[in-house]
Amino acid sequence: KHPRKYRALVNFLSHCLKNEGQYEFKSAAVTCLENVIQEIPDAREIGLFTLAEFIEDCQYPSIHIQVMNLLAKEAQNIPNPAKIARLINNRTLLEGPEIRAAAITTLGKFAQTKPKLVNQIRPILEQ
């Protein structure tokens, strides 16, 4: 309804993701942020970076996978996805197999759509 107010909304959702909360609350905040990213192009970069930072501390595998799928789909449209790729790289080393698989798939899509990132992503994928 008020697309110019996206910064306040993204900031609020970021705080929601950082604070304590149950699965349903975190999932709703991620879904809301996903809707903001898809509806307001100006919010894409800040929203995706917020989600990429969130997966560092997220304890729910299904939310990790939801965020990874969104990052794979949307991050190719931002000017500098290398920052997000670095955060995803940590998931390939520190998480369980299903999250690692989602992270590797996401990095593969980054490499496919952003040729400049191929040299950074190739060693990660070869590991």
PDB file of C-alpha atoms in Angstrom:
ATOM      1  CA  LYS A   1       0.000   0.000   0.000  1.00  0.00           C
ATOM      2  CA  HIS A   2       2.916   2.356   0.815  1.00  0.00           C
ATOM      3  CA  PRO A   3       5.903   1.232  -1.269  1.00  0.00           C
ATOM      4  CA  ARG A   4       8.119   4.107  -0.152  1.00  0.00           C
ATOM      5  CA  LYS A   5       7.918   2.883   3.440  1.00  0.00           C
ATOM      6  CA  TYR A   6       9.701  -0.372   2.619  1.00  0.00           C
ATOM      7  CA  ARG A   7      12.812   0.549   4.639  1.00  0.00           C
ATOM      8  CA  ALA A   8      10.814   0.778   7.863  1.00  0.00           C
ATOM      9  CA  LEU A   9       9.075  -2.509   7.106  1.00  0.00           C
ATOM     10  CA  VAL A  10      12.309  -4.316   6.228  1.00  0.00           C
ATOM     11  CA  ASN A  11      13.931  -2.920   9.375  1.00  0.00           C
ATOM     12  CA  PHE A  12      11.006  -4.130  11.496  1.00  0.00           C
ATOM     13  CA  LEU A  13      11.100  -7.593   9.915  1.00  0.00           C
ATOM     14  CA  SER A  14      14.862  -7.731  10.420  1.00  0.00           C
ATOM     15  CA  HIS A  15      14.379  -7.113  14.137  1.00  0.00           C
ATOM     16  CA  CYS A  16      11.685  -9.789  14.210  1.00  0.00           C
ATOM     17  CA  LEU A  17      14.111 -12.285  12.693  1.00  0.00           C
ATOM     18  CA  LYS A  18      16.899 -11.385  15.122  1.00  0.00           C
ATOM     19  CA  ASN A  19      14.766 -11.651  18.260  1.00  0.00           C
ATOM     20  CA  GLU A  20      13.642 -14.836  19.948  1.00  0.00           C
ATOM     21  CA  GLY A  21      10.630 -16.488  18.402  1.00  0.00           C
ATOM     22  CA  GLN A  22       9.058 -19.769  17.471  1.00  0.00           C
ATOM     23  CA  TYR A  23       9.076 -21.389  14.051  1.00  0.00           C
ATOM     24  CA  GLU A  24       5.691 -19.990  13.008  1.00  0.00           C
ATOM     25  CA  PHE A  25       6.727 -16.428  13.840  1.00  0.00           C
ATOM     26  CA  LYS A  26      10.048 -16.657  11.998  1.00  0.00           C
ATOM     27  CA  SER A  27       8.424 -18.341   9.013  1.00  0.00           C
ATOM     28  CA  ALA A  28       5.751 -15.624   8.797  1.00  0.00           C
ATOM     29  CA  ALA A  29       8.418 -12.896   8.975  1.00  0.00           C
ATOM     30  CA  VAL A  30      10.420 -14.559   6.173  1.00  0.00           C
ATOM     31  CA  THR A  31       7.294 -14.940   4.032  1.00  0.00           C
ATOM     32  CA  CYS A  32       6.384 -11.296   4.619  1.00  0.00           C
ATOM     33  CA  LEU A  33       9.895 -10.195   3.682  1.00  0.00           C
ATOM     34  CA  GLU A  34       9.718 -12.371   0.580  1.00  0.00           C
ATOM     35  CA  ASN A  35       6.486 -10.617  -0.449  1.00  0.00           C
ATOM     36  CA  VAL A  36       8.070  -7.193   0.089  1.00  0.00           C
ATOM     37  CA  ILE A  37      11.058  -8.191  -2.062  1.00  0.00           C
ATOM     38  CA  GLN A  38       8.828  -9.423  -4.873  1.00  0.00           C
ATOM     39  CA  GLU A  39       6.426  -6.472  -4.809  1.00  0.00           C
ATOM     40  CA  ILE A  40       8.894  -3.593  -4.334  1.00  0.00           C
ATOM     41  CA  PRO A  41      11.993  -3.765  -6.566  1.00  0.00           C
ATOM     42  CA  ASP A  42      13.802  -1.090  -4.517  1.00  0.00           C
ATOM     43  CA  ALA A  43      13.572  -3.353  -1.457  1.00  0.00           C
ATOM     44  CA  ARG A  44      15.193  -6.325  -3.197  1.00  0.00           C
ATOM     45  CA  GLU A  45      18.828  -5.762  -2.260  1.00  0.00           C
ATOM     46  CA  ILE A  46      18.311  -4.804   1.387  1.00  0.00           C
ATOM     47  CA  GLY A  47      15.695  -7.522   1.866  1.00  0.00           C
ATOM     48  CA  LEU A  48      17.857 -10.262   0.379  1.00  0.00           C
ATOM     49  CA  PHE A  49      20.855  -9.190   2.422  1.00  0.00           C
ATOM     50  CA  THR A  50      18.677  -9.225   5.557  1.00  0.00           C
ATOM     51  CA  LEU A  51      17.604 -12.783   4.777  1.00  0.00           C
ATOM     52  CA  ALA A  52      21.175 -13.846   4.000  1.00  0.00           C
ATOM     53  CA  GLU A  53      22.294 -12.523   7.383  1.00  0.00           C
ATOM     54  CA  PHE A  54      19.365 -14.249   9.087  1.00  0.00           C
ATOM     55  CA  ILE A  55      20.403 -17.705   7.909  1.00  0.00           C
ATOM     56  CA  GLU A  56      23.609 -17.304   9.915  1.00  0.00           C
ATOM     57  CA  ASP A  57      21.597 -17.707  13.136  1.00  0.00           C
ATOM     58  CA  CYS A  58      18.494 -19.564  11.990  1.00  0.00           C
ATOM     59  CA  GLN A  59      17.832 -22.845  13.752  1.00  0.00           C
ATOM     60  CA  TYR A  60      15.041 -24.135  11.509  1.00  0.00           C
ATOM     61  CA  PRO A  61      16.156 -26.156   8.457  1.00  0.00           C
ATOM     62  CA  SER A  62      12.929 -25.592   6.511  1.00  0.00           C
ATOM     63  CA  ILE A  63      13.319 -21.810   6.851  1.00  0.00           C
ATOM     64  CA  HIS A  64      16.959 -22.111   5.755  1.00  0.00           C
ATOM     65  CA  ILE A  65      15.836 -23.920   2.626  1.00  0.00           C
ATOM     66  CA  GLN A  66      13.029 -21.417   1.974  1.00  0.00           C
ATOM     67  CA  VAL A  67      15.513 -18.536   2.208  1.00  0.00           C
ATOM     68  CA  MET A  68      18.094 -20.317   0.033  1.00  0.00           C
ATOM     69  CA  ASN A  69      15.478 -20.893  -2.676  1.00  0.00           C
ATOM     70  CA  LEU A  70      14.500 -17.236  -2.581  1.00  0.00           C
ATOM     71  CA  LEU A  71      18.145 -16.143  -2.712  1.00  0.00           C
ATOM     72  CA  ALA A  72      18.752 -18.408  -5.694  1.00  0.00           C
ATOM     73  CA  LYS A  73      15.768 -16.946  -7.498  1.00  0.00           C
ATOM     74  CA  GLU A  74      16.154 -13.258  -6.641  1.00  0.00           C
ATOM     75  CA  ALA A  75      19.800 -12.531  -5.838  1.00  0.00           C
ATOM     76  CA  GLN A  76      20.834 -12.704  -9.470  1.00  0.00           C
ATOM     77  CA  ASN A  77      18.930  -9.440  -9.926  1.00  0.00           C
ATOM     78  CA  ILE A  78      20.952  -7.388  -7.448  1.00  0.00           C
ATOM     79  CA  PRO A  79      24.117  -5.500  -8.401  1.00  0.00           C
ATOM     80  CA  ASN A  80      26.524  -7.227  -5.974  1.00  0.00           C
ATOM     81  CA  PRO A  81      25.509 -10.784  -5.055  1.00  0.00           C
ATOM     82  CA  ALA A  82      29.084 -11.573  -3.945  1.00  0.00           C
ATOM     83  CA  LYS A  83      28.260 -10.401  -0.393  1.00  0.00           C
ATOM     84  CA  ILE A  84      25.358 -12.813  -0.228  1.00  0.00           C
ATOM     85  CA  ALA A  85      27.431 -15.599  -1.811  1.00  0.00           C
ATOM     86  CA  ARG A  86      29.970 -15.275   1.024  1.00  0.00           C
ATOM     87  CA  LEU A  87      27.243 -15.721   3.628  1.00  0.00           C
ATOM     88  CA  ILE A  88      25.868 -18.738   1.770  1.00  0.00           C
ATOM     89  CA  ASN A  89      29.356 -20.235   1.574  1.00  0.00           C
ATOM     90  CA  ASN A  90      29.404 -20.521   5.368  1.00  0.00           C
ATOM     91  CA  ARG A  91      26.291 -22.717   5.192  1.00  0.00           C
ATOM     92  CA  THR A  92      28.158 -25.226   3.010  1.00  0.00           C
ATOM     93  CA  LEU A  93      30.669 -25.753   5.803  1.00  0.00           C
ATOM     94  CA  LEU A  94      28.677 -25.460   9.004  1.00  0.00           C
ATOM     95  CA  GLU A  95      25.247 -26.982   8.417  1.00  0.00           C
ATOM     96  CA  GLY A  96      23.595 -30.354   7.937  1.00  0.00           C
ATOM     97  CA  PRO A  97      23.255 -32.126   4.584  1.00  0.00           C
ATOM     98  CA  GLU A  98      19.885 -30.681   3.511  1.00  0.00           C
ATOM     99  CA  ILE A  99      20.983 -27.094   4.169  1.00  0.00           C
ATOM    100  CA  ARG A 100      24.358 -27.741   2.541  1.00  0.00           C
ATOM    101  CA  ALA A 101      22.580 -29.062  -0.557  1.00  0.00           C
ATOM    102  CA  ALA A 102      20.366 -25.957  -0.734  1.00  0.00           C
ATOM    103  CA  ALA A 103      23.426 -23.705  -0.299  1.00  0.00           C
ATOM    104  CA  ILE A 104      25.339 -25.498  -3.056  1.00  0.00           C
ATOM    105  CA  THR A 105      22.340 -25.268  -5.386  1.00  0.00           C
ATOM    106  CA  THR A 106      22.050 -21.551  -4.646  1.00  0.00           C
ATOM    107  CA  LEU A 107      25.746 -20.955  -5.298  1.00  0.00           C
ATOM    108  CA  GLY A 108      25.469 -22.915  -8.532  1.00  0.00           C
ATOM    109  CA  LYS A 109      22.631 -20.662  -9.683  1.00  0.00           C
ATOM    110  CA  PHE A 110      24.717 -17.611  -8.772  1.00  0.00           C
ATOM    111  CA  ALA A 111      27.595 -18.918 -10.892  1.00  0.00           C
ATOM    112  CA  GLN A 112      25.231 -19.672 -13.738  1.00  0.00           C
ATOM    113  CA  THR A 113      23.709 -16.193 -13.825  1.00  0.00           C
ATOM    114  CA  LYS A 114      26.712 -14.081 -12.779  1.00  0.00           C
ATOM    115  CA  PRO A 115      29.821 -15.126 -14.758  1.00  0.00           C
ATOM    116  CA  LYS A 116      31.997 -12.797 -12.653  1.00  0.00           C
ATOM    117  CA  LEU A 117      31.364 -15.023  -9.630  1.00  0.00           C
ATOM    118  CA  VAL A 118      32.355 -18.291 -11.300  1.00  0.00           C
ATOM    119  CA  ASN A 119      35.999 -18.071 -10.182  1.00  0.00           C
ATOM    120  CA  GLN A 120      34.924 -17.473  -6.564  1.00  0.00           C
ATOM    121  CA  ILE A 121      32.243 -20.167  -6.523  1.00  0.00           C
ATOM    122  CA  ARG A 122      33.997 -22.934  -8.448  1.00  0.00           C
ATOM    123  CA  PRO A 123      36.409 -23.906  -5.595  1.00  0.00           C
ATOM    124  CA  ILE A 124      33.495 -24.051  -3.164  1.00  0.00           C
ATOM    125  CA  LEU A 125      31.522 -26.332  -5.450  1.00  0.00           C
ATOM    126  CA  GLU A 126      34.551 -28.530  -6.107  1.00  0.00           C
ATOM    127  CA  GLN A 127      34.976 -29.100  -2.359  1.00  0.00           C
TER     128      GLN A 127
END
